mmCIF file of C-alpha atoms in Angstrom:
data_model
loop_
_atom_site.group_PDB
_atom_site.id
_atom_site.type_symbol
_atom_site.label_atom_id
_atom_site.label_comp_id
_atom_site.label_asym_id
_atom_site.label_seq_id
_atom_site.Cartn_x
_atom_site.Cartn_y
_atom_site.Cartn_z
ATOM 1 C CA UNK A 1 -3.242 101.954 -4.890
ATOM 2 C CA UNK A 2 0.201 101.467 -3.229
ATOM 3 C CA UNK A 3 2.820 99.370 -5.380
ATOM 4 C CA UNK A 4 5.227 96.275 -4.726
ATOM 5 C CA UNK A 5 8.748 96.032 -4.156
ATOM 6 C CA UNK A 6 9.091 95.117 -8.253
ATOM 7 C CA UNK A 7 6.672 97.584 -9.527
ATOM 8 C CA UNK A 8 8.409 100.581 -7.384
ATOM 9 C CA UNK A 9 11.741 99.075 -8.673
ATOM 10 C CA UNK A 10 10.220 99.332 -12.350
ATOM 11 C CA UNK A 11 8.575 102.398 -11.165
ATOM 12 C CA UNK A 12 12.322 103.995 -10.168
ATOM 13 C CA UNK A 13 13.914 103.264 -12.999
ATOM 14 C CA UNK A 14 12.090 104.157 -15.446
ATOM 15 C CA UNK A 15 11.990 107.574 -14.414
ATOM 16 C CA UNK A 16 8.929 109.221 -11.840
ATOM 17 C CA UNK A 17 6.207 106.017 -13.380
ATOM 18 C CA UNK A 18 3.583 104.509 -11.872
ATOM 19 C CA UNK A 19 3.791 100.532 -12.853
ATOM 20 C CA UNK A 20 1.269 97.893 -12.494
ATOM 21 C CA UNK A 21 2.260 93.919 -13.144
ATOM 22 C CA UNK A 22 -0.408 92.225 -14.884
ATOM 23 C CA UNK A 23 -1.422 88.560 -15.804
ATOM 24 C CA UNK A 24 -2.569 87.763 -18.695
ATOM 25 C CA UNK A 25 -1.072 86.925 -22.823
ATOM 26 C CA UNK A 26 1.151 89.490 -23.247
ATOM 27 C CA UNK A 27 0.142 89.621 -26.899
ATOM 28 C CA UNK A 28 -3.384 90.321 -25.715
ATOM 29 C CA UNK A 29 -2.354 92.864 -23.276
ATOM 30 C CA UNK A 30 -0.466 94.870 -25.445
ATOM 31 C CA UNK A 31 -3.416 94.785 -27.962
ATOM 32 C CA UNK A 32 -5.832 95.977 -25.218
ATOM 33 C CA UNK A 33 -3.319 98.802 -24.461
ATOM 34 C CA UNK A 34 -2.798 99.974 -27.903
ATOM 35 C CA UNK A 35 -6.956 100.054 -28.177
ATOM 36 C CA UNK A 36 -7.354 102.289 -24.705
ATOM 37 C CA UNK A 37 -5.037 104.424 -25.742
ATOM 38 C CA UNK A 38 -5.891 105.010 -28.849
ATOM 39 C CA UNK A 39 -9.141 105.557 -27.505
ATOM 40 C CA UNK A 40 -7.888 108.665 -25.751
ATOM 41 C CA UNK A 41 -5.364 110.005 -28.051
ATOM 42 C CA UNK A 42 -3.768 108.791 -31.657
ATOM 43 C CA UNK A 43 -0.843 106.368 -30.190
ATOM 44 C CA UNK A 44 2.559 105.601 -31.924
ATOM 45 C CA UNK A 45 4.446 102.867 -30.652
ATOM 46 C CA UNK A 46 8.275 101.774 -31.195
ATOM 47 C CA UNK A 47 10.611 99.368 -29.827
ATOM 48 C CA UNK A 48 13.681 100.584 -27.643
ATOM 49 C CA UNK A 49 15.850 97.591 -29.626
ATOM 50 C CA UNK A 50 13.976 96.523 -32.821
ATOM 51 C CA UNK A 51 13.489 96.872 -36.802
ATOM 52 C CA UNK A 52 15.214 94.664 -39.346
ATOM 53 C CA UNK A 53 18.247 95.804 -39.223
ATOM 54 C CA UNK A 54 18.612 96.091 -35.122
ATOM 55 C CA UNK A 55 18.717 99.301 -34.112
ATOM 56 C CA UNK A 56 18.020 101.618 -30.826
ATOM 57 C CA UNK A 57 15.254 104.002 -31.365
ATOM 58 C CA UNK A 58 15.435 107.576 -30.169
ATOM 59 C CA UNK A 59 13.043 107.805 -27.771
ATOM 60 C CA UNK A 60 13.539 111.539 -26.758
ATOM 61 C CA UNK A 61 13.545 112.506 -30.357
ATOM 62 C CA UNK A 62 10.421 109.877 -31.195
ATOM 63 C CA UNK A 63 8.640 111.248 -28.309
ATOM 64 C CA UNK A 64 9.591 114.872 -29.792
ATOM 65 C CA UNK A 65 7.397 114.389 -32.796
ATOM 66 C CA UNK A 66 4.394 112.051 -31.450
ATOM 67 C CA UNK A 67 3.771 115.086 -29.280
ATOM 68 C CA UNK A 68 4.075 118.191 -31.617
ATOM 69 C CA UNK A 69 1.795 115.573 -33.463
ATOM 70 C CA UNK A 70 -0.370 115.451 -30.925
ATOM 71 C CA UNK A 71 0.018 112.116 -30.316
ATOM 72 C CA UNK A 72 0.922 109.913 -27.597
ATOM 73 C CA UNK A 73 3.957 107.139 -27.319
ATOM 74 C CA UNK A 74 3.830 103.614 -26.301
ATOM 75 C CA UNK A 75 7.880 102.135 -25.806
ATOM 76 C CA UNK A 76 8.186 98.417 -25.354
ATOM 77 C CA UNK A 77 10.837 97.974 -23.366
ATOM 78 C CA UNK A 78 10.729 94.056 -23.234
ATOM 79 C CA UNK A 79 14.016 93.660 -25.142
ATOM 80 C CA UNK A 80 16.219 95.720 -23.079
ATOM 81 C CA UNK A 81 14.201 96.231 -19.566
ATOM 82 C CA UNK A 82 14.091 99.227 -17.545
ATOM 83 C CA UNK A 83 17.552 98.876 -16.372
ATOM 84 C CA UNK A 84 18.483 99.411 -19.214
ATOM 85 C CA UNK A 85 16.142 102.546 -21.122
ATOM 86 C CA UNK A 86 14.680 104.935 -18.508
ATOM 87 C CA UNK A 87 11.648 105.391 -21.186
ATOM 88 C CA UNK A 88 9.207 107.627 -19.318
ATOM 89 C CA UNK A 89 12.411 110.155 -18.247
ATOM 90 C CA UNK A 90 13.031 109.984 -22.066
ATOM 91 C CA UNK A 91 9.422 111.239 -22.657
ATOM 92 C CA UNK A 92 7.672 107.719 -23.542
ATOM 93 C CA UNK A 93 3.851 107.974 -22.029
ATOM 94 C CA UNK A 94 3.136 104.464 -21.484
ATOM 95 C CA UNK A 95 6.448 101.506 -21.481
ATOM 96 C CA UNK A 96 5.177 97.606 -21.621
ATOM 97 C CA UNK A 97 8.033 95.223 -20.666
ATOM 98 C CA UNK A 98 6.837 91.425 -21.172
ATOM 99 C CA UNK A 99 8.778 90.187 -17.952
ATOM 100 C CA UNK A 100 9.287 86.579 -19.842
ATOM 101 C CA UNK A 101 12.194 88.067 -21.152
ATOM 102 C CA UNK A 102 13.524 89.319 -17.987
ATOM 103 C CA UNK A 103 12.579 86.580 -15.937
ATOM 104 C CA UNK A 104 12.689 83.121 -17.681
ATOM 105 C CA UNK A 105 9.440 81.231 -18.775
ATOM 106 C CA UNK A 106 8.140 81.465 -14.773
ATOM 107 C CA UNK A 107 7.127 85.101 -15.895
ATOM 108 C CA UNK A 108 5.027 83.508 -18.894
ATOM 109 C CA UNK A 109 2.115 86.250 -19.647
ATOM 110 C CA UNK A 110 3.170 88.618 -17.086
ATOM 111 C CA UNK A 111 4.047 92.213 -18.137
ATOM 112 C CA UNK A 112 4.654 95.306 -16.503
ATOM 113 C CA UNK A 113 2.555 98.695 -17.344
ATOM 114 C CA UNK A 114 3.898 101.786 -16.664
ATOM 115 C CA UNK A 115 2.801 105.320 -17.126
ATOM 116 C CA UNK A 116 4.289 109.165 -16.371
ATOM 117 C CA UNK A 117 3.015 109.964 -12.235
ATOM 118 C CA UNK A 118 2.654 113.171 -13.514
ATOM 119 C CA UNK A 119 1.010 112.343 -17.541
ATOM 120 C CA UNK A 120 -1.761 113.594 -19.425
ATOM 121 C CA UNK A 121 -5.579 113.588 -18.584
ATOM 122 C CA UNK A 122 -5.718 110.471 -21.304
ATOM 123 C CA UNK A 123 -3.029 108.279 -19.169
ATOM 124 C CA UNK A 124 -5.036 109.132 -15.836
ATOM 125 C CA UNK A 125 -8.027 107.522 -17.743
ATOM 126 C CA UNK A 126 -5.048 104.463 -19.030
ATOM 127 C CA UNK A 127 -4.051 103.913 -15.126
ATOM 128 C CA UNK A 128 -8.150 103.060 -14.601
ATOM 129 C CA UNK A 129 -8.285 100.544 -17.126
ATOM 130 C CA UNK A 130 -4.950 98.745 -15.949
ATOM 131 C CA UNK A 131 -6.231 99.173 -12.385
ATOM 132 C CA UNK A 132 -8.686 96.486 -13.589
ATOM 133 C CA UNK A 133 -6.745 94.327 -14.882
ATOM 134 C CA UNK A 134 -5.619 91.143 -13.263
ATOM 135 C CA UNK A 135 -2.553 91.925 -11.276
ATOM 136 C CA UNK A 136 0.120 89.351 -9.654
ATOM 137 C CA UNK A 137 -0.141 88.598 -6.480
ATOM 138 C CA UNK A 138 3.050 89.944 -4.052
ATOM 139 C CA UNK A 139 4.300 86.419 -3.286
ATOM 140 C CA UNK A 140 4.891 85.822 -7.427
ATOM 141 C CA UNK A 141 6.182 89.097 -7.854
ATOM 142 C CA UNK A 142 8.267 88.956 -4.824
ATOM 143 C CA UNK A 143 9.988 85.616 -6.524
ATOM 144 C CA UNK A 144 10.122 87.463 -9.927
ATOM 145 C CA UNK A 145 12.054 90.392 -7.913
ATOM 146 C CA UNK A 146 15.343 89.001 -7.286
ATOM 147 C CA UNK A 147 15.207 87.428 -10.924
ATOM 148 C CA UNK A 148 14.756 90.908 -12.220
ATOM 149 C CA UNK A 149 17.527 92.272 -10.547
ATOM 150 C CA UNK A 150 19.798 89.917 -11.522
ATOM 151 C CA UNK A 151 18.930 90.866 -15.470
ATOM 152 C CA UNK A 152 21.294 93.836 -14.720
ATOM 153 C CA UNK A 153 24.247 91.860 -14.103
ATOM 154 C CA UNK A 154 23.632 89.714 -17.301
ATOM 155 C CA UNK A 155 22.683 92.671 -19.506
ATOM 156 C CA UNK A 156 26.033 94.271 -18.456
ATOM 157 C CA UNK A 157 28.166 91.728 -18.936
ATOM 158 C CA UNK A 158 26.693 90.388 -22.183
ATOM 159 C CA UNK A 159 26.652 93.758 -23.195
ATOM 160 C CA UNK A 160 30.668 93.498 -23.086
ATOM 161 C CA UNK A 161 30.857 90.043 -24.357
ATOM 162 C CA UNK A 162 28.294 91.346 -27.779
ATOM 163 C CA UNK A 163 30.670 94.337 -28.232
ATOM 164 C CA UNK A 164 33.831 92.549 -28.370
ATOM 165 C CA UNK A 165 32.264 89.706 -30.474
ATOM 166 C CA UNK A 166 30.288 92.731 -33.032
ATOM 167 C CA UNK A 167 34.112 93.849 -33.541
ATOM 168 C CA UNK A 168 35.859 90.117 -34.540
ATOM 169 C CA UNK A 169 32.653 89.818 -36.971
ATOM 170 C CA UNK A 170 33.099 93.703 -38.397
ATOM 171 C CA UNK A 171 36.691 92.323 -39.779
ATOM 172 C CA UNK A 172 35.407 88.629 -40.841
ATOM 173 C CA UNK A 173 35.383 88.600 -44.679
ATOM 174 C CA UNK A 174 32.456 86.426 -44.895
ATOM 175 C CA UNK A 175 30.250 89.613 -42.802
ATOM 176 C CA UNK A 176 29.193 91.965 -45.176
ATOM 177 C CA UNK A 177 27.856 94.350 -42.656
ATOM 178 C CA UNK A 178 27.416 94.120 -38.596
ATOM 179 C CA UNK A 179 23.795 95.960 -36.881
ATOM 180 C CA UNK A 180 24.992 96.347 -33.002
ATOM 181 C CA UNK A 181 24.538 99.340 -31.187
ATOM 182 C CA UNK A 182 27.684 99.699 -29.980
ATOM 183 C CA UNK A 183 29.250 100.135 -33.474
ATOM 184 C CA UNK A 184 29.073 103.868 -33.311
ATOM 185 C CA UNK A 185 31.006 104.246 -36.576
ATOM 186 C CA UNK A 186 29.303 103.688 -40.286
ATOM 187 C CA UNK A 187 31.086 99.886 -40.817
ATOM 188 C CA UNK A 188 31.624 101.023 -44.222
ATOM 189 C CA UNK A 189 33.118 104.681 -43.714
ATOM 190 C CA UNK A 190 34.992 104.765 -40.130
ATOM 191 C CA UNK A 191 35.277 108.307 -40.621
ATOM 192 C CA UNK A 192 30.873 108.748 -40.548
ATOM 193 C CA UNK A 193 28.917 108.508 -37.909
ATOM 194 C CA UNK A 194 26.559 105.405 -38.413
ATOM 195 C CA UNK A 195 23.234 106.987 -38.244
ATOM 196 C CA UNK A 196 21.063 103.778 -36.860
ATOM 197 C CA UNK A 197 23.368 103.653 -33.590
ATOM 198 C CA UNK A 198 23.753 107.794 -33.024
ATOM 199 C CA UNK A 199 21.590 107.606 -30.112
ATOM 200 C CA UNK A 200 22.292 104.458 -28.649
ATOM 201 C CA UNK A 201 24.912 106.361 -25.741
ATOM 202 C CA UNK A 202 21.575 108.579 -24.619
ATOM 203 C CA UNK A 203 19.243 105.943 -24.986
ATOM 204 C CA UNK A 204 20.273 103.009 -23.499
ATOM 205 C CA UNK A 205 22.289 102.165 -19.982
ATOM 206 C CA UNK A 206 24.703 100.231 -18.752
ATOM 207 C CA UNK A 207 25.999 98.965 -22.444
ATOM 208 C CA UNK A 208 24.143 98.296 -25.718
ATOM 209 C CA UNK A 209 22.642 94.736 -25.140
ATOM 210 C CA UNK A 210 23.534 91.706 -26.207
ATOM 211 C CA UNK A 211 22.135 90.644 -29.988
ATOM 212 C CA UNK A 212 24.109 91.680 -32.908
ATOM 213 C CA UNK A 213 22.645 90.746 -36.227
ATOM 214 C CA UNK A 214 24.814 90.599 -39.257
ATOM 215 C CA UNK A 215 24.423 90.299 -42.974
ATOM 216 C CA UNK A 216 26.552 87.682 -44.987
ATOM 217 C CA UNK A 217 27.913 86.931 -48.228
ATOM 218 C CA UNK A 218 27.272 83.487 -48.064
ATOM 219 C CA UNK A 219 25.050 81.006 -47.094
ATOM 220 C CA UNK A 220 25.195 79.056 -43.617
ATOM 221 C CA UNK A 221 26.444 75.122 -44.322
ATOM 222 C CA UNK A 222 24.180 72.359 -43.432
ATOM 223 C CA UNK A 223 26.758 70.220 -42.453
ATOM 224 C CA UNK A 224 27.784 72.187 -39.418
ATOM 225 C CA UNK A 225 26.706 70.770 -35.801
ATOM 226 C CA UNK A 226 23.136 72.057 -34.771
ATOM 227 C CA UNK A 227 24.539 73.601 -31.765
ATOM 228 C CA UNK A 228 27.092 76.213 -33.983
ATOM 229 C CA UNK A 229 24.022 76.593 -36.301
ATOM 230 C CA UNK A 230 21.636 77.460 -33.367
ATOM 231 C CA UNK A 231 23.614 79.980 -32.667
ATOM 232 C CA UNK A 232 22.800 82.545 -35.642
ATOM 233 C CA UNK A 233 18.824 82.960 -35.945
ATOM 234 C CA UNK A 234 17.642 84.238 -38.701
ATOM 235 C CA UNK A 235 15.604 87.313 -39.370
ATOM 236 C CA UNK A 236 14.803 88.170 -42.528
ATOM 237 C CA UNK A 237 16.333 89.591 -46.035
ATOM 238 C CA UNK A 238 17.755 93.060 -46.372
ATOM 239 C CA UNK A 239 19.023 94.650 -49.765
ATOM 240 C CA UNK A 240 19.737 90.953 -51.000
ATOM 241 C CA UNK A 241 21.359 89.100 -48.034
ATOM 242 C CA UNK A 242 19.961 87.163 -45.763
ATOM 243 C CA UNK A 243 20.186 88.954 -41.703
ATOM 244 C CA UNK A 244 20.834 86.513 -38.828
ATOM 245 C CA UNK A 245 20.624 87.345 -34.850
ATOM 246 C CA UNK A 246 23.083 86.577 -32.334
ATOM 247 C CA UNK A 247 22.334 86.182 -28.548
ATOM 248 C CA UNK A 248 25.462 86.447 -26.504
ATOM 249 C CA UNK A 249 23.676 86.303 -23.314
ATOM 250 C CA UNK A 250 24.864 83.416 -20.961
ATOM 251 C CA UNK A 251 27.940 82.999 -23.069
ATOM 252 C CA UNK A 252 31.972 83.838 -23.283
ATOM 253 C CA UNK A 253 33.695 85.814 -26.005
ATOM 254 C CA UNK A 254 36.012 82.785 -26.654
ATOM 255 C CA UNK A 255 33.213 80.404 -27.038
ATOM 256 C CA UNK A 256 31.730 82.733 -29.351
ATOM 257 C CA UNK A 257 33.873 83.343 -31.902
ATOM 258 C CA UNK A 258 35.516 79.941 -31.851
ATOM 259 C CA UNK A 259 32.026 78.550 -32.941
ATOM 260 C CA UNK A 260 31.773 81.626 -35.064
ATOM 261 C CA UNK A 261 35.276 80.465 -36.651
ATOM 262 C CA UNK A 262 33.442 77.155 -37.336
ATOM 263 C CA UNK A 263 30.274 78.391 -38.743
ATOM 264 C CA UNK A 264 31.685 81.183 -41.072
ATOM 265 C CA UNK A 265 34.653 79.336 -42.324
ATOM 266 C CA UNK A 266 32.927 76.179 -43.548
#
C-alpha cells in the first residue's frame, strides 16, 4: 500500500519506516498496539521525553536490552516528533506519535504508526493489523502536512529559548534542582556528568525540546496573576519537593524569566 506525502515524511525521518496515519482515540490506539504486539513478542515501551523527573531515554541502549531480552520496543515519540528522535534508526520496532501534539487540536485522535521496512516476522504481522485500521484520508493529511513541518521550526527555536531559560533557573536560589536535557552537567557537581541527560546529544535532534521541569524550595503564591501561575504546571513530588513543568514553546526568553522573576520572588 503506497504512502502520503506526511506518512513518507514520517516515514524519512524516522529512519527506513513504513508509517500509517490512523483515526481513532489515541489512548485506544496505543492500547490496541501494545495488545498486538504483545501478542507476537513480549513488548517494552518508553517515552523519548518522559518520567518524573524529565528525562531523554536512550533508545539505542533501551533497544540494546529489549532485544538480547528477546523482546520488542515500542517509542512514543508524541512529545518530541520525528524531527526530532529518528527512533526506528535508533533501533525502536514500532514509534506512535499522537499528531495532536504536533498539529494543534485539528489532529484530535490522529496518530501516526510506524514500523522498521525491514523488521521482524512479528512487525510484518503488526503492519496487517494497522493496515486495518481506519486511516486519514489524503485531503486531512495533506492539511496536517504543512502543520507538521512547521513543528521543526518551533521545536528549534523553543529548544533555544528552554536552554537559555533552564540556565537563569539553575542559578535562581528559590530552584533547588533544574530536569532539562540540555543541562549536560550534574546541577549539583559541574565537574560530573549528569547521568539522566548523557544521551540526550545522540538521541534527540535539532536541540533538546522545550519543557524544563524544576524542583523548588518553596511553595508557589496564590496571590500571583493566573497567567504567571499558568505558566509552571505541576507534576508531581520527588524526594520531598514538589516538580513543576515549563512549556517555552510560542514564547521569548525575556518574557520568560521576567514572569519567572515574578513568580519565584513573591
Amino acid at each position: 500500500m503506497s504512502q502520503t506525502e506526511l506518512e513518507e515524511l514520517i516515514s524519512r525521518l524516522l529512519g527506513k519506516a513504513y508509517t500509517r496515519i490512523v483515526a481513532g482515540n489515541d489512548a485506544e490506539t496505543l492500547a490496541c498496539l501494545q495488545s498486538w504486539a504483545s501478542s507476537c513478542a513480549t513488548l517494552s515501551s518508553v517515552d523519548v521525553l518522559g518520567s518524573l523527573p524529565l528525562s531523554c531515554s536512550d533508545i539505542r541502549k533501551e533497544a540494546q536490552r529489549t532485544h538480547q531480552q528477546g523482546k520488542a520496543l515500542l517509542v512514543n515519540t508524541s512529545n518530541c516528533s520525528a524531527f526530532a528522535c529518528s527512533a526506528i534508526r535508533l533501533g525502536a520496532d514500532v514509534c506512535f506519535e499522537r499528531l495532536e501534539d504536533t498539529c494543534g487540536s485539528s489532529a484530535k485522535g490522529i496518530v501516526a504508526i510506524s514500523l522498521p521496512r525491514k523488521g521482524s516476522a512479528w512487525s510484518v504481522r503488526i503492519q496487517e493489523h494497522i493496515d486495518r485500521l481506519p486511516r486519514v484520508d489524503v485531503g486531512k493529511q495533506d492539511a496536517l502536512l504543512l502543520r507538521y513541518r512547521a513543528y521543526e521550526k518551533l521545536w528549534h527555536e523553543s529548544s533555544d529559548v528552554a536552554l537559555a531559560v533552564a540556565a537563569y533557573l539553575v542559578a535562581h536560589p528559590v530552584v533547588k534542582h533544574v530536569y532539562y536535557p540540555g543541562l549536560l552537567r550534574n546541577q549539583n557537581d559541574s565537574s560530573q556528568r549528569d547521568q539522566l541527560n548523557a544521551c540526550a546529544p545522540s538521541t534527540l535532534q535539532g536541540g533538546f525540546g522545550p519543557y524544563i521541569e524544576v524542583a523548588l524550595a518553596k511553595k508557589l503564591s496564590a496571590k500571583n496573576p493566573a497567567s504567571t501561575n499558568d505558566l509552571l504546571c505541576y507534576r508531581g513530588p520527588l524526594d520531598g519537593r514538589k516538580v513543576y513543568r515549563l512549556d517555552c514553546r510560542h514564547m521569548s526568553v525575556d518574557f520568560l524569566i521576567g514572569h519567572l522573576e515574578v513568580l519565584l520572588n513573591a
